[in-house]
XYZ file of C-alpha atoms in Angstrom:
770
model
C -4.257 -22.566 30.200
C -1.394 -21.539 27.987
C -1.170 -18.123 26.357
C 0.558 -17.201 23.168
C 3.596 -14.988 22.941
C 3.007 -11.330 22.207
C 2.866 -10.672 18.463
C 6.122 -9.974 16.705
C 6.326 -6.241 15.838
C 8.276 -5.113 12.785
C 10.211 -1.951 13.276
C 9.163 0.896 11.000
C 10.561 4.247 12.121
C 8.475 7.311 11.599
C 9.078 9.018 8.262
C 10.245 12.186 9.991
C 10.577 13.967 13.278
C 8.693 17.062 12.106
C 7.352 16.202 8.685
C 5.131 18.881 7.277
C 3.048 16.434 5.176
C 0.160 15.104 7.203
C -1.402 12.721 4.722
C -1.005 9.159 3.530
C -1.012 7.915 -0.059
C -3.989 5.729 -0.756
C -3.841 4.896 -4.444
C -1.707 5.714 -7.496
C -3.760 6.731 -10.565
C -2.381 5.788 -13.974
C -1.761 9.336 -15.109
C 0.896 10.482 -12.650
C -1.490 11.550 -9.872
C -2.034 9.839 -6.533
C -4.989 9.786 -4.184
C -4.110 10.889 -0.641
C -6.028 11.046 2.628
C -5.760 12.049 6.262
C -7.854 11.082 9.247
C -8.988 7.671 10.480
C -12.710 7.218 11.223
C -13.777 10.065 8.933
C -11.173 10.358 6.197
C -10.827 13.310 3.851
C -9.225 12.931 0.445
C -7.074 14.948 -1.938
C -4.659 14.404 -4.830
C -0.902 14.983 -5.325
C 1.029 15.140 -8.563
C 4.313 13.425 -9.380
C 6.193 16.240 -7.546
C 4.144 15.397 -4.435
C 2.427 18.747 -4.603
C -1.168 18.738 -3.368
C -3.146 19.673 -6.456
C -6.654 18.730 -5.109
C -7.059 19.874 -1.523
C -7.598 17.427 1.347
C -11.244 18.230 2.003
C -13.397 15.774 0.060
C -15.330 12.684 1.157
C -14.358 10.830 -2.028
C -12.338 11.465 -5.245
C -12.371 9.433 -8.396
C -10.658 9.608 -11.800
C -12.952 10.510 -14.723
C -10.826 9.071 -17.486
C -9.474 12.470 -18.494
C -6.019 13.301 -17.202
C -6.092 15.679 -14.274
C -9.871 15.908 -14.005
C -11.427 14.269 -10.958
C -14.916 13.676 -9.621
C -15.054 15.076 -6.089
C -17.735 14.341 -3.438
C -18.402 16.640 -0.509
C -19.723 15.728 2.981
C -23.307 15.498 1.605
C -22.107 12.984 -1.012
C -22.789 15.457 -3.852
C -20.471 15.133 -6.852
C -18.537 17.872 -8.737
C -15.472 18.190 -10.919
C -12.001 19.426 -10.000
C -9.106 20.169 -12.358
C -5.752 19.199 -10.828
C -3.875 21.000 -13.610
C -5.734 24.271 -13.038
C -6.103 23.594 -9.303
C -9.669 24.801 -9.243
C -13.222 23.466 -9.006
C -14.793 23.111 -12.413
C -18.241 22.254 -11.093
C -19.289 22.725 -7.504
C -20.581 19.476 -5.929
C -24.281 19.305 -6.886
C -24.849 16.040 -8.751
C -25.647 12.538 -7.556
C -23.011 11.070 -9.832
C -20.630 12.011 -12.661
C -19.644 9.328 -15.088
C -16.383 9.026 -17.014
C -15.657 11.326 -19.961
C -16.341 9.937 -23.442
C -15.458 11.940 -26.508
C -15.164 15.100 -24.411
C -18.396 14.840 -22.426
C -19.260 13.316 -19.050
C -22.781 12.253 -18.183
C -24.212 13.681 -14.896
C -27.172 12.580 -12.772
C -29.368 14.552 -10.380
C -32.072 13.153 -8.099
C -35.670 14.102 -8.891
C -37.633 15.676 -6.059
C -39.780 12.571 -5.683
C -37.849 9.547 -7.024
C -35.541 8.606 -9.876
C -32.978 10.729 -11.709
C -32.533 13.405 -14.358
C -29.551 13.135 -16.726
C -27.368 15.630 -18.575
C -23.760 16.065 -19.734
C -20.894 18.477 -19.115
C -17.695 19.220 -21.015
C -14.130 19.225 -19.658
C -14.439 22.921 -18.638
C -17.385 22.072 -16.411
C -19.986 23.671 -18.731
C -23.373 21.994 -18.963
C -23.692 21.066 -22.641
C -26.677 18.682 -22.419
C -29.309 20.092 -20.007
C -30.089 17.908 -16.977
C -33.600 17.079 -18.120
C -33.450 13.622 -19.692
C -34.703 10.372 -18.165
C -31.466 8.639 -19.270
C -28.266 9.435 -21.203
C -25.701 6.987 -22.411
C -22.056 7.702 -23.085
C -20.989 9.446 -26.366
C -20.223 6.934 -29.065
C -19.336 7.905 -32.638
C -20.575 11.425 -31.903
C -24.057 10.405 -30.758
C -25.639 9.962 -27.336
C -28.546 7.669 -26.376
C -31.338 9.514 -24.617
C -34.616 8.547 -23.032
C -37.854 10.662 -22.826
C -41.217 9.390 -21.703
C -39.980 5.773 -21.812
C -38.844 5.994 -25.428
C -35.292 6.210 -26.804
C -33.484 8.249 -29.432
C -30.113 9.879 -30.147
C -28.668 13.368 -29.647
C -25.488 14.890 -30.959
C -22.945 16.597 -28.713
C -24.722 19.973 -29.063
C -28.001 18.627 -27.669
C -29.552 18.500 -31.156
C -31.957 15.580 -31.630
C -30.673 13.505 -34.558
C -33.002 10.513 -34.103
C -36.201 11.179 -32.211
C -37.273 9.184 -29.163
C -39.267 6.411 -30.875
C -37.623 3.126 -29.839
C -38.189 0.736 -26.954
C -34.559 -0.147 -26.438
C -31.157 0.633 -27.969
C -27.453 0.222 -27.931
C -24.790 2.825 -28.690
C -23.570 3.312 -32.280
C -20.616 1.222 -33.367
C -19.453 0.551 -36.935
C -22.083 3.195 -37.916
C -25.030 1.072 -36.801
C -27.034 0.889 -33.577
C -29.347 -1.896 -32.349
C -32.854 -0.626 -31.515
C -36.059 -2.304 -30.374
C -38.898 -1.525 -32.740
C -42.250 -0.837 -31.093
C -44.764 -2.420 -30.736
C -43.231 -5.683 -32.056
C -40.467 -5.600 -29.435
C -37.881 -7.059 -31.787
C -34.366 -5.707 -32.393
C -32.999 -4.458 -35.698
C -30.277 -2.011 -36.685
C -30.484 1.615 -37.844
C -27.895 3.846 -39.427
C -27.270 7.452 -38.383
C -29.955 8.689 -40.749
C -32.487 6.540 -38.835
C -32.853 4.112 -41.726
C -33.698 0.573 -40.611
C -30.982 -1.264 -42.508
C -31.301 -4.661 -40.770
C -34.827 -5.897 -40.127
C -36.221 -6.022 -36.606
C -36.504 -9.787 -36.143
C -34.249 -10.619 -33.171
C -34.954 -10.966 -29.474
C -31.456 -9.658 -28.564
C -28.725 -7.806 -30.480
C -25.094 -6.933 -29.684
C -22.803 -4.169 -30.945
C -21.227 -4.477 -34.328
C -17.479 -4.851 -34.217
C -15.225 -5.063 -37.282
C -18.278 -5.658 -39.474
C -20.032 -8.400 -37.507
C -22.528 -8.739 -34.663
C -24.150 -11.646 -32.831
C -27.915 -11.631 -32.577
C -30.458 -13.882 -30.869
C -33.304 -15.607 -32.655
C -34.291 -16.610 -29.138
C -32.855 -15.068 -25.958
C -31.685 -17.445 -23.231
C -33.356 -17.436 -19.806
C -33.614 -19.457 -16.564
C -36.783 -21.284 -15.521
C -37.727 -22.180 -11.978
C -38.787 -20.564 -8.796
C -38.766 -20.860 -5.017
C -38.206 -24.475 -4.012
C -37.711 -25.569 -7.636
C -34.604 -26.501 -9.504
C -33.410 -23.770 -11.911
C -33.462 -24.891 -15.517
C -31.354 -22.965 -18.034
C -32.988 -22.458 -21.426
C -30.101 -21.640 -23.837
C -30.265 -18.729 -26.262
C -30.045 -19.225 -30.027
C -27.480 -16.791 -31.440
C -26.324 -16.383 -35.003
C -23.674 -14.151 -36.606
C -24.659 -11.452 -39.088
C -22.703 -8.949 -41.207
C -23.621 -5.303 -41.812
C -26.023 -6.168 -44.569
C -27.930 -8.403 -42.166
C -26.778 -11.655 -43.840
C -26.674 -14.622 -41.493
C -23.165 -16.106 -41.718
C -23.927 -19.437 -40.131
C -27.422 -20.785 -39.862
C -26.516 -23.027 -36.915
C -27.281 -21.337 -33.591
C -25.120 -21.084 -30.532
C -25.506 -20.113 -26.863
C -22.869 -17.388 -27.305
C -20.803 -15.925 -30.075
C -17.887 -13.608 -29.283
C -16.928 -10.356 -31.004
C -14.599 -10.723 -33.997
C -11.030 -11.726 -33.051
C -7.740 -11.475 -34.973
C -7.735 -13.733 -38.044
C -11.436 -13.128 -38.552
C -12.257 -15.723 -35.849
C -15.163 -16.056 -33.492
C -15.357 -18.118 -30.346
C -18.642 -20.106 -30.216
C -20.223 -21.799 -27.237
C -22.833 -24.550 -26.893
C -23.659 -26.721 -23.853
C -20.763 -25.114 -21.925
C -18.244 -26.262 -24.501
C -16.351 -23.939 -26.847
C -15.062 -23.914 -30.386
C -13.982 -21.479 -33.154
C -15.474 -20.536 -36.515
C -14.286 -18.060 -39.148
C -16.155 -15.111 -40.657
C -17.707 -17.359 -43.345
C -19.193 -19.625 -40.663
C -16.757 -22.450 -41.306
C -15.657 -24.361 -38.157
C -11.943 -24.017 -37.401
C -12.060 -25.728 -34.020
C -15.158 -27.897 -33.435
C -17.198 -27.271 -30.249
C -15.931 -29.547 -27.450
C -13.176 -27.637 -25.630
C -13.168 -26.472 -22.015
C -11.542 -23.147 -22.829
C -10.605 -21.265 -25.990
C -8.631 -18.020 -26.393
C -7.499 -16.244 -29.574
C -4.394 -14.029 -29.402
C -3.714 -10.820 -31.322
C -2.067 -12.770 -34.172
C -5.019 -15.104 -34.646
C -3.492 -18.151 -32.990
C -5.899 -20.322 -31.016
C -4.987 -21.464 -27.509
C -7.359 -24.184 -26.338
C -7.812 -26.397 -23.218
C -8.797 -30.040 -23.445
C -8.898 -32.412 -20.472
C -7.133 -29.874 -18.311
C -4.202 -29.347 -20.653
C -3.407 -26.561 -23.155
C -2.482 -26.692 -26.831
C -2.235 -24.323 -29.826
C -3.306 -24.228 -33.434
C -3.171 -21.695 -36.282
C -5.982 -19.537 -37.499
C -6.776 -22.040 -40.255
C -6.743 -25.059 -37.858
C -3.175 -26.289 -38.350
C -1.859 -27.968 -35.228
C 1.104 -26.263 -33.541
C 1.128 -27.736 -29.991
C -0.677 -30.814 -28.803
C -2.750 -30.304 -25.597
C -0.253 -31.486 -22.977
C 0.936 -28.257 -21.289
C -0.055 -26.579 -18.023
C 0.110 -23.204 -19.798
C 0.557 -21.893 -23.330
C 1.151 -18.177 -23.816
C -0.095 -15.844 -26.587
C 2.348 -15.458 -29.478
C 4.586 -12.428 -29.728
C 6.771 -11.933 -32.779
C 6.102 -15.576 -33.775
C 7.360 -16.852 -30.422
C 5.496 -18.316 -27.453
C 6.300 -20.032 -24.181
C 4.902 -23.148 -22.597
C 4.831 -24.318 -19.005
C 5.040 -27.945 -18.011
C 5.812 -29.330 -14.576
C 6.772 -25.876 -13.333
C 9.292 -25.258 -16.154
C 9.099 -22.738 -18.986
C 10.228 -23.324 -22.582
C 10.328 -20.809 -25.448
C 9.637 -21.894 -29.038
C 8.133 -20.563 -32.283
C 5.212 -21.539 -34.500
C 7.587 -23.542 -36.768
C 8.518 -25.964 -33.998
C 11.942 -24.415 -33.108
C 12.946 -24.369 -29.425
C 15.101 -21.378 -28.410
C 15.268 -21.762 -24.593
C 14.882 -25.191 -23.059
C 12.741 -25.878 -20.026
C 13.833 -23.925 -16.956
C 12.068 -23.449 -13.587
C 11.652 -19.669 -13.624
C 8.752 -17.757 -12.117
C 7.686 -16.329 -15.490
C 8.665 -15.297 -19.021
C 8.468 -11.995 -20.954
C 8.430 -12.137 -24.729
C 9.662 -8.977 -26.428
C 10.391 -7.800 -29.926
C 14.111 -8.063 -29.424
C 14.511 -9.933 -26.150
C 13.261 -12.833 -24.023
C 13.323 -12.496 -20.247
C 13.234 -15.231 -17.596
C 12.583 -13.923 -14.085
C 13.140 -15.813 -10.852
C 12.891 -15.041 -7.120
C 16.387 -13.572 -6.907
C 17.600 -13.046 -10.465
C 16.722 -12.230 -14.095
C 18.168 -13.695 -17.254
C 17.875 -11.709 -20.507
C 18.220 -13.561 -23.844
C 18.108 -12.515 -27.453
C 15.381 -13.970 -29.691
C 17.548 -16.966 -30.496
C 18.075 -17.869 -26.862
C 21.614 -16.490 -26.444
C 22.164 -15.006 -22.984
C 22.742 -11.239 -23.012
C 22.580 -10.153 -19.326
C 21.989 -11.564 -15.923
C 20.850 -9.564 -12.855
C 21.378 -11.058 -9.453
C 21.098 -10.094 -5.774
C 17.402 -9.320 -6.129
C 14.214 -10.122 -4.362
C 11.471 -10.055 -6.977
C 7.717 -10.432 -6.930
C 6.236 -13.026 -9.269
C 4.488 -10.395 -11.355
C 4.705 -6.845 -12.671
C 7.903 -7.100 -14.728
C 8.118 -5.657 -18.237
C 10.419 -4.443 -20.987
C 10.351 -0.783 -21.873
C 8.900 0.234 -25.264
C 12.303 0.312 -27.023
C 13.511 -2.661 -24.941
C 16.693 -0.851 -23.931
C 15.693 -1.308 -20.255
C 13.747 -3.697 -18.073
C 11.324 -2.726 -15.334
C 11.472 -5.150 -12.397
C 8.889 -5.285 -9.617
C 11.128 -5.689 -6.620
C 9.780 -6.847 -3.282
C 10.771 -5.276 -0.025
C 14.318 -6.333 0.891
C 16.323 -6.431 4.078
C 19.977 -5.423 3.802
C 22.769 -5.370 6.367
C 24.873 -2.366 5.400
C 28.335 -1.612 6.798
C 28.483 2.158 7.068
C 32.301 2.129 7.062
C 33.096 -0.234 4.206
C 29.770 0.380 2.368
C 29.429 -3.383 1.903
C 25.873 -4.805 1.660
C 24.435 -8.166 2.510
C 20.998 -8.621 0.982
C 18.912 -11.195 2.799
C 16.222 -13.410 1.260
C 13.270 -11.811 3.092
C 11.636 -8.397 3.357
C 10.661 -8.031 7.027
C 12.910 -7.666 10.041
C 13.084 -6.385 13.605
C 15.838 -4.150 14.956
C 19.056 -5.195 16.652
C 18.927 -6.014 20.322
C 21.776 -4.961 22.564
C 23.801 -7.995 21.485
C 23.383 -7.353 17.796
C 20.756 -10.039 17.237
C 17.644 -9.421 15.139
C 14.601 -11.335 13.980
C 13.744 -11.848 10.272
C 10.441 -13.102 8.886
C 10.240 -15.466 5.893
C 6.677 -16.114 4.794
C 4.973 -16.794 8.136
C 7.984 -18.014 10.178
C 10.689 -16.236 12.124
C 14.425 -16.768 12.447
C 17.265 -15.147 14.480
C 20.324 -13.586 12.886
C 23.515 -11.948 14.106
C 24.781 -8.606 12.779
C 26.636 -10.337 9.898
C 23.436 -12.057 8.627
C 24.337 -15.483 10.009
C 21.272 -17.459 11.001
C 21.533 -18.599 14.615
C 18.669 -21.098 15.014
C 18.261 -24.487 13.359
C 14.426 -24.442 13.157
C 12.074 -21.568 12.361
C 9.405 -20.385 14.751
C 5.717 -19.462 14.547
C 6.077 -16.581 17.021
C 9.020 -15.001 18.852
C 10.165 -12.236 21.173
C 13.793 -11.264 20.600
C 16.523 -11.969 23.134
C 16.894 -9.595 26.064
C 19.555 -10.297 28.653
C 20.142 -13.614 26.917
C 16.553 -14.915 27.082
C 14.084 -15.199 24.185
C 10.459 -16.296 24.043
C 9.644 -18.842 21.300
C 6.658 -20.717 19.968
C 7.275 -23.525 17.501
C 3.828 -23.882 15.977
C 0.385 -22.228 16.312
C -0.758 -25.054 18.628
C 2.388 -25.687 20.629
C 3.143 -24.131 24.003
C 5.281 -21.005 24.023
C 8.453 -21.198 26.126
C 11.510 -19.308 27.276
C 14.844 -20.300 25.742
C 18.476 -19.494 26.402
C 21.013 -18.116 23.907
C 21.462 -21.664 22.509
C 17.646 -21.952 21.950
C 17.451 -24.535 24.657
C 14.074 -24.559 26.444
C 14.097 -23.064 29.941
C 10.432 -23.319 30.763
C 6.963 -23.397 29.175
C 5.059 -20.135 29.455
C 1.577 -20.028 31.009
C 1.281 -16.306 30.604
C 1.195 -13.886 27.685
C 4.899 -12.917 27.508
C 5.650 -9.386 26.534
C 9.173 -8.687 27.863
C 11.846 -7.502 27.558
C 14.051 -8.647 30.414
C 15.401 -5.684 32.283
C 17.456 -5.949 35.404
C 16.681 -9.706 35.541
C 12.843 -9.630 35.291
C 10.347 -9.471 32.420
C 6.705 -8.405 32.065
C 3.836 -10.790 31.237
C 0.010 -10.770 31.421
C -2.726 -13.281 31.930
C -4.537 -12.165 28.810
C -7.991 -12.249 30.337
C -7.945 -12.291 34.208
C -6.554 -8.774 34.610
C -3.400 -9.983 36.386
C 0.109 -8.939 35.343
C 3.220 -10.970 36.151
C 6.926 -10.485 36.446
C 9.107 -13.481 35.680
C 12.745 -14.207 36.495
C 15.181 -15.653 33.919
C 14.154 -19.191 34.882
C 10.546 -18.348 34.074
C 9.500 -18.418 37.646
C 7.038 -15.844 38.923
C 8.606 -13.124 41.005
C 5.327 -11.432 41.822
C 1.907 -10.716 40.309
C -0.675 -7.995 40.823
C -4.132 -7.145 39.575
C -3.590 -4.246 37.264
C -3.927 -3.008 33.685
C -0.261 -2.517 32.715
C 3.322 -2.598 34.007
C 6.573 -1.076 32.823
C 9.928 -2.691 32.512
C 12.280 -2.447 35.489
C 14.536 0.605 35.422
C 16.906 1.677 38.207
C 15.280 -1.024 40.427
C 11.673 0.276 40.071
C 8.589 -0.644 38.034
C 5.537 1.570 37.349
C 2.187 -0.154 37.742
C -1.087 1.109 36.202
C -3.955 -0.121 38.392
C -7.562 -0.839 37.408
C -8.536 2.710 38.265
C -6.004 4.139 35.840
C -3.803 5.341 38.688
C -0.019 4.774 38.822
C 2.268 3.612 41.596
C 5.784 2.303 42.027
C 7.018 -1.123 43.196
C 10.514 -2.512 43.625
C 11.880 -5.621 41.903
C 10.109 -7.851 44.403
C 6.764 -6.250 43.760
C 6.620 -4.300 47.038
C 5.147 -0.782 46.680
C 7.505 2.005 47.765
C 4.583 3.623 49.641
C 0.786 3.733 49.491
C 0.573 6.758 47.218
C -0.847 6.612 43.652
C -0.585 9.214 40.907
C -2.513 10.480 37.865
C 0.652 9.920 35.761
C 4.125 8.726 36.574
C 7.564 8.557 34.885
C 10.650 6.461 35.410
C 13.297 7.521 37.929
C 16.178 9.483 36.440
C 18.998 10.859 38.570
C 17.157 9.613 41.689
C 13.914 11.557 41.075
C 10.680 10.672 39.260
C 8.255 13.061 37.618
C 4.663 12.502 38.769
C 1.288 14.257 38.277
C -1.530 14.918 40.723
C -4.548 17.200 40.452
C -3.323 18.236 37.001
C -0.004 19.484 38.273
C 3.511 18.032 38.032
C 6.190 17.560 40.677
C 8.955 15.176 41.785
C 9.362 12.315 44.301
C 12.444 10.431 45.541
C 12.969 6.638 45.550
C 11.107 6.324 48.859
C 8.087 7.954 47.371
C 8.581 11.196 49.328
C 7.670 14.452 47.673
C 10.785 16.397 46.912
C 9.444 19.149 44.671
C 5.819 20.384 45.024
C 3.142 19.376 42.535
C 2.697 22.864 41.139
C 3.907 22.892 37.567
C 1.752 22.872 34.432
C 4.403 20.926 32.577
C 7.781 19.442 33.512
C 10.587 17.325 32.041
C 12.661 14.621 33.778
C 16.015 15.697 35.149
C 18.988 15.827 32.832
C 22.362 16.657 34.359
C 20.741 17.949 37.558
C 18.265 20.262 35.831
C 14.669 20.020 34.627
C 12.529 22.261 32.473
C 9.168 23.342 34.001
C 6.238 25.523 33.039
C 4.525 27.815 35.521
C 2.363 30.922 34.918
C 2.674 30.383 31.161
C 6.514 30.573 31.189
C 9.251 27.965 30.997
C 12.372 27.926 33.127
C 15.039 25.605 34.559
C 15.020 24.273 38.128
C 17.533 22.323 40.139
C 16.821 19.273 42.354
C 15.552 21.459 45.155
C 12.958 22.959 42.853
C 14.734 26.305 42.735
C 15.193 28.281 39.470
C 18.657 27.825 38.017
C 18.736 31.485 36.894
C 16.333 34.285 36.077
C 15.812 33.379 32.379
C 12.317 32.479 31.262
C 11.085 31.172 27.892
C 7.909 31.123 25.795
C 8.140 27.396 24.993
C 10.407 24.409 25.416
C 11.019 20.963 23.876
C 12.134 17.633 25.350
C 15.671 17.800 26.823
C 18.506 15.344 26.478
C 22.147 15.002 27.529
C 21.853 18.116 29.666
C 20.679 20.328 26.778
C 17.289 22.038 26.536
C 15.526 23.291 23.402
C 13.764 26.619 24.287
C 11.874 29.382 22.481
C 12.072 33.098 22.901
C 10.305 35.670 20.690
C 9.174 33.040 18.121
C 12.754 31.720 17.625
C 14.361 28.717 19.250
C 17.857 27.960 20.522
C 19.577 25.516 22.852
C 20.730 25.990 26.479
C 22.671 23.772 28.848
C 21.665 22.719 32.375
C 23.159 25.927 33.815
C 21.047 28.075 31.458
C 23.975 29.034 29.242
C 23.118 29.521 25.543
C 24.753 26.865 23.396
C 22.962 27.536 20.074
C 21.683 31.069 19.351
C 18.025 31.861 18.980
C 17.619 31.913 15.193
C 15.734 28.736 14.249
C 12.076 27.680 14.073
C 12.709 24.309 15.717
C 15.558 22.466 17.289
C 16.398 19.153 18.953
C 18.583 18.530 21.990
C 22.267 17.753 21.494
C 23.370 14.193 20.772
C 27.033 13.172 20.346
C 27.907 16.956 20.097
C 25.580 17.479 17.193
C 22.337 19.397 16.943
C 19.473 19.273 14.428
C 17.714 22.582 13.707
C 15.022 23.862 11.333
C 15.209 26.825 8.990
C 12.606 27.496 6.279
C 10.750 24.320 7.247
C 13.817 22.121 6.550
C 16.261 20.428 8.919
C 20.030 20.948 8.899
C 22.925 19.791 11.088
C 24.930 21.993 13.455
C 28.068 21.233 15.519
C 28.210 21.900 19.256
C 29.086 25.544 18.643
C 26.203 26.185 16.205
C 28.167 25.941 13.010
C 26.122 24.593 10.100
C 27.506 21.278 8.801
C 24.876 20.660 6.170
C 22.443 22.660 4.120
C 18.896 22.871 5.468
C 17.357 20.302 3.106
C 15.932 17.461 5.146
C 12.304 16.669 5.935
C 13.270 15.220 9.284
C 16.156 13.953 11.352
C 16.958 11.733 14.343
C 19.450 11.554 17.208
C 23.030 10.482 16.493
C 23.695 6.822 17.303
C 27.298 5.613 17.430
C 28.440 8.459 15.145
C 25.593 8.295 12.629
C 22.089 9.829 12.288
C 19.099 8.982 10.137
C 17.618 11.717 7.943
C 14.546 11.911 5.749
C 14.643 13.209 2.185
C 11.861 12.807 -0.364
C 9.943 10.633 2.136
C 12.802 8.057 2.285
C 15.414 7.529 4.979
C 19.198 7.732 4.674
C 22.178 8.214 7.084
C 24.661 11.020 7.583
C 27.900 10.896 9.625
C 29.015 13.534 12.178
C 30.533 15.631 9.461
C 27.099 15.870 7.847
C 28.002 13.721 4.803
C 25.192 11.570 3.420
C 26.957 8.204 3.527
C 23.790 6.152 2.865
C 21.434 7.508 0.259
C 17.880 8.285 1.343
C 16.228 5.339 -0.407
C 14.902 3.224 2.392
C 11.553 2.952 4.125
C 13.117 1.902 7.413
C 16.554 1.991 9.034
C 17.273 0.462 12.429
C 19.779 1.216 15.126
C 23.523 0.795 14.457
C 25.556 -2.136 15.819
C 29.290 -2.332 15.115
C 28.826 0.134 12.208
C 26.160 -2.094 10.653
C 22.527 -0.998 10.175
C 19.483 -3.039 9.182
C 17.909 -1.350 6.133
C 14.567 -2.160 4.604
C 14.074 -1.039 0.999
C 10.472 -0.707 0.063
C 8.835 -2.715 -2.691
C 9.586 -0.705 -5.798
C 10.005 -0.678 -9.573
C 13.677 -1.006 -10.579
C 14.644 0.121 -14.082
C 17.824 -1.580 -15.335
C 19.546 -0.824 -18.612
C 19.963 -3.547 -21.235
C 22.334 -1.607 -23.465
């Protein structure tokens, strides 16, 4: 049985070392606010504004926009709804309703459950005041100043002060539009139209009636329905709709299954027997019924589909384009574009062609400009097809691009991009994909295009000749590859030559000549040599990579023990927890206490500490009796100094806290950085990151500040450079503290020969057209 290679993992470094924000952005509202949340199984939600300030606290089960800027429906743990003002940062209505609908003309309808069953309805204003008491059986949204209401199964209309304008006397209704509302007259059960004085201005003689729009409404002499039942074929009985004006005059005596609202040019789309056509407001046919699809644009031009192809005609029926295109756009400033065989062409209603067929991804028609956008570039033309600007070196999505209102700029919806950036020369190599792994020790990384993977060197040169379904990057000159989803995975050398098929689930990496693999199901873990041969196997849950000649094994009882490179245990002892050997000693835990063993498994320092670090330059930090202090390799205190808290050490430096302030000491206990910060990291490459006023800044090895304290987070120095976080994006500073790579990336990898792999997030790019 063959097992697949372990899934490829994209690197995505944490946003910050000590980021104060503890939420994730869920959704961007259209009014400058964003929905945020924290938690996993039971999420709580809040809202931030454009300045990323939390303006609705993270404590609600659900939050929804109400259609009014800055006013949100909030739901508590009991699922009760209230209102919150993000601008005022206060609750307008405590959660108490079943539901709050969107605002309409300054009021929002609210619902409360009745004690037995059903709901009571009312309405509140934008200050949270109850304007319409919660006592109605139904309320519709406000339309033209009036609100539908239901009492005792009859319907009428209120104004926005709760005054009854039209009493509850009808069996059904629609909202007012064009000054009229459709109502069902009892007991006849037919629809007619009333005005706001409750005068019946169009007789009640229809089985169905729609809203008036621009002076016209479609009404049904007979309403359509479906016949049939269990085990019987459903038969559709079509409706019989006609068009009327506001006097009730029938425009066209012929009936249709459907008539649309009035479109530009006074046109209506009509439908009969699943075919469509167009008539005008006098009932005259402009496009006879018989088309698969019909659309009318804002200028009254008709786009139709016949036999799978699109054409265009004018509002009076004049032919503009014969039905031969895969796509015909709406007109904009008398111009349109067509698509045929994957190529776009721009013309006008007079038959002029301004831009000949080109295989772009899409076209934007503006008032002053025409834009063709591709995967990697954008061409901007004037209305006559003369090229104005070209933007290149892009990775664009196929959608979401637009001209600004004055068309002085263009907004481009850029996809995530991978760039190789030389931090010394500032040169950039943008690659044609948006996902990548980090450099390995030899400067090789993996990039993903669509669903396949390729290998690249640090210059961006592709190394393989065929792409792979699944990969594990090279380690010690060996990679794991899988050509397709059904082919056998295998090990390969640096020339991608097969070494051996894999019959285990390869995880890697190779370290000191061996690599970790699992069976996937049998509970056996394996270690393979560079020829793919099994060195040893053991029944266990997990195994570590080989470091300093030793491997840590986690057995099926969740206990840990050490083996050498041949799989032989160093002794019979197991531990609650275990760490890798550093400086000849390993930190282990037993009975809730920490101590140290040597490479033979012998206890060197007693298991007595509540916490402990690994050794760094012959010293380790331990906690005992609620105090932290340094010990040497004999377990003896280095000096008499004790501390209230301590952080992870590195390079022989130890972050420690005393009297609520932190500083840095060396392995002898000498103070390197004074105690005057709220947080600090160990020293890397003679540089130290520290926190003041909740922001990170850079210090030299003497404690001198090299930057202002402005960063949200920071990382160790790596070959002379360090990543920093600013405004939730990552950049790079040098050892002088200069920001040499702007904080505009979602991910930055390690640095190889002054080159870093940078991933820019998908974003909107605004480029000037002046």
